[in-house]
XYZ file of C-alpha atoms in Angstrom:
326
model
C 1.463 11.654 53.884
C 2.073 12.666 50.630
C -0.346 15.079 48.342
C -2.665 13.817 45.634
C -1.578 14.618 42.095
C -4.814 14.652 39.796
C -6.465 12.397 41.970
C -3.587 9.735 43.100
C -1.012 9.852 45.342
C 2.344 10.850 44.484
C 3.555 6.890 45.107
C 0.770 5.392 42.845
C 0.956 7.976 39.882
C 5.001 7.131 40.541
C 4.878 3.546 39.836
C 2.121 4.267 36.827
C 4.564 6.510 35.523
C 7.597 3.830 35.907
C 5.352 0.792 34.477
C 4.525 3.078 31.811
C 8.232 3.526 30.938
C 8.797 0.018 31.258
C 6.659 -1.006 29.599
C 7.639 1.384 26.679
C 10.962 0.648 26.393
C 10.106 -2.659 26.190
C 8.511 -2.458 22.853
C 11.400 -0.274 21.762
C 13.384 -2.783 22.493
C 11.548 -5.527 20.893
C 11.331 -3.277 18.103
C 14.763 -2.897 17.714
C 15.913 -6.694 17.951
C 13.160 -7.472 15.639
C 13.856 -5.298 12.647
C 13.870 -7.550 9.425
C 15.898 -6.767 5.942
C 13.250 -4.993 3.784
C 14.727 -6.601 0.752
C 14.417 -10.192 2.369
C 11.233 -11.161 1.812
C 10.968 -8.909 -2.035
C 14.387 -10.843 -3.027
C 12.081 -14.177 -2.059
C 9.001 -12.894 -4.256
C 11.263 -12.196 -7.556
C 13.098 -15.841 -6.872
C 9.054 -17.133 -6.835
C 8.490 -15.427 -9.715
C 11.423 -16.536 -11.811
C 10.652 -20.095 -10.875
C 7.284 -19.748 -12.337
C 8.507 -18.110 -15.608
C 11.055 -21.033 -15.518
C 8.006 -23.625 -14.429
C 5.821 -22.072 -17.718
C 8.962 -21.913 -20.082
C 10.648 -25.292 -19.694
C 9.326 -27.125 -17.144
C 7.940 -30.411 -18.039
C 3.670 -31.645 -17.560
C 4.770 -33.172 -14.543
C 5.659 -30.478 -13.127
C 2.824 -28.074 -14.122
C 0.743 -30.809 -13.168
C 2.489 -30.571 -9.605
C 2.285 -26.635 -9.218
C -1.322 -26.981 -10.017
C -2.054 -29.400 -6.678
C -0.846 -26.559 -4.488
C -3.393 -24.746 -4.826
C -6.525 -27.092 -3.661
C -7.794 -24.571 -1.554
C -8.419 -21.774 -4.018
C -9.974 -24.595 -6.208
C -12.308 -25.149 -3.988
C -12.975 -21.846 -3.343
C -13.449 -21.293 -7.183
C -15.505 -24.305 -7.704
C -18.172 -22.459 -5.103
C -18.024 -19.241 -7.055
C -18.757 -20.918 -10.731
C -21.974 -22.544 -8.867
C -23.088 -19.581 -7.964
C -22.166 -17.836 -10.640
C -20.124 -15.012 -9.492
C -17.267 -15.695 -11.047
C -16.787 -14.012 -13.813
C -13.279 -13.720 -16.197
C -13.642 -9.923 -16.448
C -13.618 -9.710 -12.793
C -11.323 -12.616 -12.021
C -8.736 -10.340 -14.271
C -9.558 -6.893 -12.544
C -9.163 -8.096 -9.088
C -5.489 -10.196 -10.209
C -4.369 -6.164 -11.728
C -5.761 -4.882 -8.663
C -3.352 -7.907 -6.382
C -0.290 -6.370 -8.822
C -0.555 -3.024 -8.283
C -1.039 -3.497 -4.455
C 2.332 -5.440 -4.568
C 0.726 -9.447 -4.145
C 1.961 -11.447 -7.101
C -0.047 -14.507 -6.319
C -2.792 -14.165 -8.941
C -4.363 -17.095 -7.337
C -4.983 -14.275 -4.387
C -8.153 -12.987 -6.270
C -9.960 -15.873 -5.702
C -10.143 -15.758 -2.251
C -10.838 -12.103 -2.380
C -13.985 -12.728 -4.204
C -14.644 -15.326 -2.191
C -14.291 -12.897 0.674
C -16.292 -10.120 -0.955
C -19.087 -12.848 -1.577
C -18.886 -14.201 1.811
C -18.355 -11.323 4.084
C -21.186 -9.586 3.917
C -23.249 -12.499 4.282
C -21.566 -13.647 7.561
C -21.465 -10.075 9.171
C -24.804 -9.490 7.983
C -26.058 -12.813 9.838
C -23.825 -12.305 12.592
C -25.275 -8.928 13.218
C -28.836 -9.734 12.921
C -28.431 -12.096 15.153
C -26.712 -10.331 17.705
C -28.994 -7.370 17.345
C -32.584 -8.834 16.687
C -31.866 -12.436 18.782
C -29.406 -11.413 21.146
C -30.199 -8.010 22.005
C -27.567 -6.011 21.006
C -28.275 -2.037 21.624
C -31.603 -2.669 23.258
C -31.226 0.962 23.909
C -31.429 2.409 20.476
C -34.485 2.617 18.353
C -35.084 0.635 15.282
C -34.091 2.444 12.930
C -30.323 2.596 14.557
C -30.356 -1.285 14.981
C -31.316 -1.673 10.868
C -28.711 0.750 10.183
C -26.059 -1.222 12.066
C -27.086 -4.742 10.251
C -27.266 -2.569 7.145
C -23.692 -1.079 8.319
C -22.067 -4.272 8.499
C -23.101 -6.194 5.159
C -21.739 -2.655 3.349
C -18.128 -2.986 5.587
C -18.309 -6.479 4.398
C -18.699 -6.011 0.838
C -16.645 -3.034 0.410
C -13.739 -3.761 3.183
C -11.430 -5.949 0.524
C -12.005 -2.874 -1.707
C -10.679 -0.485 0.513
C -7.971 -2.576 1.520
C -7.135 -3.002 -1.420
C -7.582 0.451 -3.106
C -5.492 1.706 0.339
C -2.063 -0.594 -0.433
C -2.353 0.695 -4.580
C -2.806 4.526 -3.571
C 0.187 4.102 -1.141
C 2.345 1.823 -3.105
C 1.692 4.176 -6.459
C 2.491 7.224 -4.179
C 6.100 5.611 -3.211
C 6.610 4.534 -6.571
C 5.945 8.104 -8.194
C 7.900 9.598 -5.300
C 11.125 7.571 -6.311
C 10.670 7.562 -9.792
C 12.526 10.550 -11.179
C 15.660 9.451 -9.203
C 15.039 6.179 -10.611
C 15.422 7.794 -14.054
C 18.600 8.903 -13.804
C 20.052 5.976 -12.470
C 18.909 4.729 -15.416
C 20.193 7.305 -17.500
C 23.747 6.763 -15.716
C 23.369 2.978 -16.461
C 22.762 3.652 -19.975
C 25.373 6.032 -21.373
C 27.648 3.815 -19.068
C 27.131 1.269 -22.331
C 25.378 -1.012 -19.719
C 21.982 -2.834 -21.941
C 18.458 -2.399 -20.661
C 18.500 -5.359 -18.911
C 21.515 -4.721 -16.611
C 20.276 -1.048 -16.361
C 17.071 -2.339 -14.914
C 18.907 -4.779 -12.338
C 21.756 -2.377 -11.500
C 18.898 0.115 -10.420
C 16.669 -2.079 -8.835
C 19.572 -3.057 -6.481
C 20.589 0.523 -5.435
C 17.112 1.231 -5.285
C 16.789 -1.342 -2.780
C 16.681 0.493 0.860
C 15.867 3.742 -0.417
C 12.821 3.147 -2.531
C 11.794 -0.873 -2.098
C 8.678 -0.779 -4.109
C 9.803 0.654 -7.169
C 13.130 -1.361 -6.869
C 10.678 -4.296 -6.723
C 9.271 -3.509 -10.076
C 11.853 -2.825 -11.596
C 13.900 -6.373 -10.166
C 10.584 -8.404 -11.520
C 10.807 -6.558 -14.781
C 14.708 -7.252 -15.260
C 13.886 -10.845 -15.022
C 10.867 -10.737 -17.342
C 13.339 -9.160 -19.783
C 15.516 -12.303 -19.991
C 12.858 -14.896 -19.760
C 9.916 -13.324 -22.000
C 10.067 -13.945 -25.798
C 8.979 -10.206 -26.292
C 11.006 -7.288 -24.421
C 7.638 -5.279 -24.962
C 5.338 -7.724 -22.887
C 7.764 -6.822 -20.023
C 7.567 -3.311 -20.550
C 3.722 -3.669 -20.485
C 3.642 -5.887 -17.753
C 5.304 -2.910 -15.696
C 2.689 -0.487 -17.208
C -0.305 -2.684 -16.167
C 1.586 -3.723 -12.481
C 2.000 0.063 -11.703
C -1.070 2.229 -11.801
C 0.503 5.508 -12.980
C 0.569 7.546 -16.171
C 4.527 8.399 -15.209
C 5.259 4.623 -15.393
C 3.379 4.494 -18.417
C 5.125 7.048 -20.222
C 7.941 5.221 -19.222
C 6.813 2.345 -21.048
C 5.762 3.957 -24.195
C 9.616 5.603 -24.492
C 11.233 2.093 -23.656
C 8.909 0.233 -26.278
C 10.062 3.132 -28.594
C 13.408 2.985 -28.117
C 13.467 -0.479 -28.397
C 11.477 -0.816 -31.893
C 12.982 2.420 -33.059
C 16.334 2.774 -32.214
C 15.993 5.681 -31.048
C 18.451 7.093 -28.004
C 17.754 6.142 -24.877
C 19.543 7.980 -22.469
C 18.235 11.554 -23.909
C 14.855 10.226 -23.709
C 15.243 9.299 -20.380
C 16.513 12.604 -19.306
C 13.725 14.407 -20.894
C 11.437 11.962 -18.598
C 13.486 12.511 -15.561
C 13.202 16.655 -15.352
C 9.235 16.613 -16.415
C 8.857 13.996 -13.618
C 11.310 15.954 -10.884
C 9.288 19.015 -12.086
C 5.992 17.597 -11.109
C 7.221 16.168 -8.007
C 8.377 19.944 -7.292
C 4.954 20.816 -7.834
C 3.126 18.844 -6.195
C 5.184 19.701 -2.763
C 4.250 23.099 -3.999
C 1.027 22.638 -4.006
C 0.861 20.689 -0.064
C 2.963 23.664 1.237
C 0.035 26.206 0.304
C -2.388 23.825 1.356
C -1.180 23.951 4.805
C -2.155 27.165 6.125
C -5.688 26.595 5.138
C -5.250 23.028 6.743
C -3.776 24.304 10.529
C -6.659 26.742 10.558
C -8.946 24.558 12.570
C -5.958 22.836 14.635
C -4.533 26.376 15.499
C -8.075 27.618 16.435
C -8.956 24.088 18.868
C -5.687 23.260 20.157
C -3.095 26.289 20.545
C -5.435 29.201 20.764
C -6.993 28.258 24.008
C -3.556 26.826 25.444
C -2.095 30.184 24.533
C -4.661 32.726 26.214
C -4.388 30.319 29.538
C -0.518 30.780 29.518
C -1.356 34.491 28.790
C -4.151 35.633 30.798
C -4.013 33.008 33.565
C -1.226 34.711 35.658
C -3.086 37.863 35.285
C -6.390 36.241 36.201
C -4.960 34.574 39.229
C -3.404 38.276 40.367
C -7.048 39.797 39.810
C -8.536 36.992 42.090
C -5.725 37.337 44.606
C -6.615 41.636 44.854
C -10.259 40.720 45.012
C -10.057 38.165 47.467
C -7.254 40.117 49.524
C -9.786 43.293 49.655
């Protein structure tokens, strides 16, 4: 018969263990088969994007006419928000900046996430009421804990696109600012090469392809805004306003310069490259003496105790042994 091991025997907690493994290599394996090109579906989006440069350049009324169709949906959708006058233009453009810097170039997308912020909290709000005053949901907790979790769920409804969408800017600008400096001297490379500013830009965006994908995105869309726009500087600003940094916007400011003042562009760039590389520096700097402070309370929960049992457990289990021998 064979022994229990935390409660099953050694045959059950065997095949746990071997379903477990099973079962995890598995997903690995599903994982692996199932890995996509990261530059698949970003080479799609700047294709979209020069067809609709292309559609508002030269394409004919027809056309327009037929682009605007698509989108019956968020007309709809729109049409609801003007009658209840929650649509606003200064919020309609806040929420398409906010759908740029989080990397979603639709700009019809901020209709529906207005539509979301105005309906969510209605729905979860009724849904929870209902579930917790008609249904009775928690029947064990007081009042007070049932109004806070009606209360609870209008606020996650209201404020959930927010965060989803303040979550995908903080990590896309973080990527971006991480891969910028390098970035920079590609572009400084691409420049004293005798390459122009809009082959610098695509040249980089390619190599920046694996290695930094959101920041080669950028710079991709604003390679093709180059050659379509009537103004270079509208595409320099466009990058400013799609990328929520002050780096990119400095950027900016010495590519608009550069391109009104002749001024060089490769020594500019270099300038910008260091002071950014610098600051990265820094910052890491500044994490690595953060992270003694930060262990503190995972040392003193986790390792601590795990320590003085490998310690003082042998010698505990000797005292016993003495004790219970005498």
């Amino acid at each position: 018969m064979s022994s229990p091991l935390l409660g099953f025997d050694l045959t059950t907690a065997a095949s746990l263990l071997t379903g477990f493994a099973a079962m995890a290599l598995m997903v690995a394996l599903y994982a692996g088969l199932t890995v996509r090109d990261p530059m698949a579906r970003r080479v799609k989006a700047l294709n979209e994007r020069r067809e609709q440069l292309k559609a508002g350049i030269t394409a004919s009324t027809r056309k327009r006419a037929k682009l605007a169709r698509q989108s019956q949906g968020v007309e709809q959708m729109r049409t609801v928000l003007a009658n209840f006058r929650v649509l606003g233009d200064k919020q309609l453009k806040d929420t398409q900046r906010q759908l740029m810097q989080a990397g979603i170039r639709n700009k019809d997308a901020a209709v529906p996430v207005i539509f979301a912020r105005v309906v969510a909290p209605v729905a979860l709000g009724l849904v929870m009421a209902g579930g917790v005053y008609g249904l009775g949901w928690f029947g064990s907790y007081g009042p007070l804990s049932r109004y806070l979790f009606v209360a609870g769920s209008v606020a996650l409804g209201y404020y959930g696109p927010h965060l989803f969408l303040r979550n995908r800017i903080n990590k896309r600008s973080a990527a971006i600012r991480k891969a910028l400096p390098d970035a920079l001297d590609l572009l400084v490379i691409c420049a004293e090469a005798g390459l122009t500013v809009d082959a610098a830009f695509h040249r980089v965006a390619r190599e920046l392809g694996k290695g930094a994908p959101e920041l080669g995105d950028e710079f991709g869309l604003t390679a093709i805004e180059l050659g379509f726009l009537t103004e270079r500087r509208i595409a320099f600003e466009n990058l400013a306003m799609r990328v929520d940094l002050d780096s990119v916007r400095g950027v900016v400011t010495t590519m608009i310069q550069t391109e009104k003042y002749g001024t060089p562009l490769a020594s500019a760039l270099r300038v910008l490259s260091a002071e950014y590389r610098h600051e990265r520096m820094m910052r890491a700097e500044e994490k690595a003496a953060r992270l003694p402070a930060i262990m503190t309370v995972p040392l003193i929960l986790f390792i601590l105790p795990v320590l003085f049992v490998v310690i003082l457990g042998p010698a505990t289990c000797n005292i016993v042994d003495t004790f219970a021998t005498t």
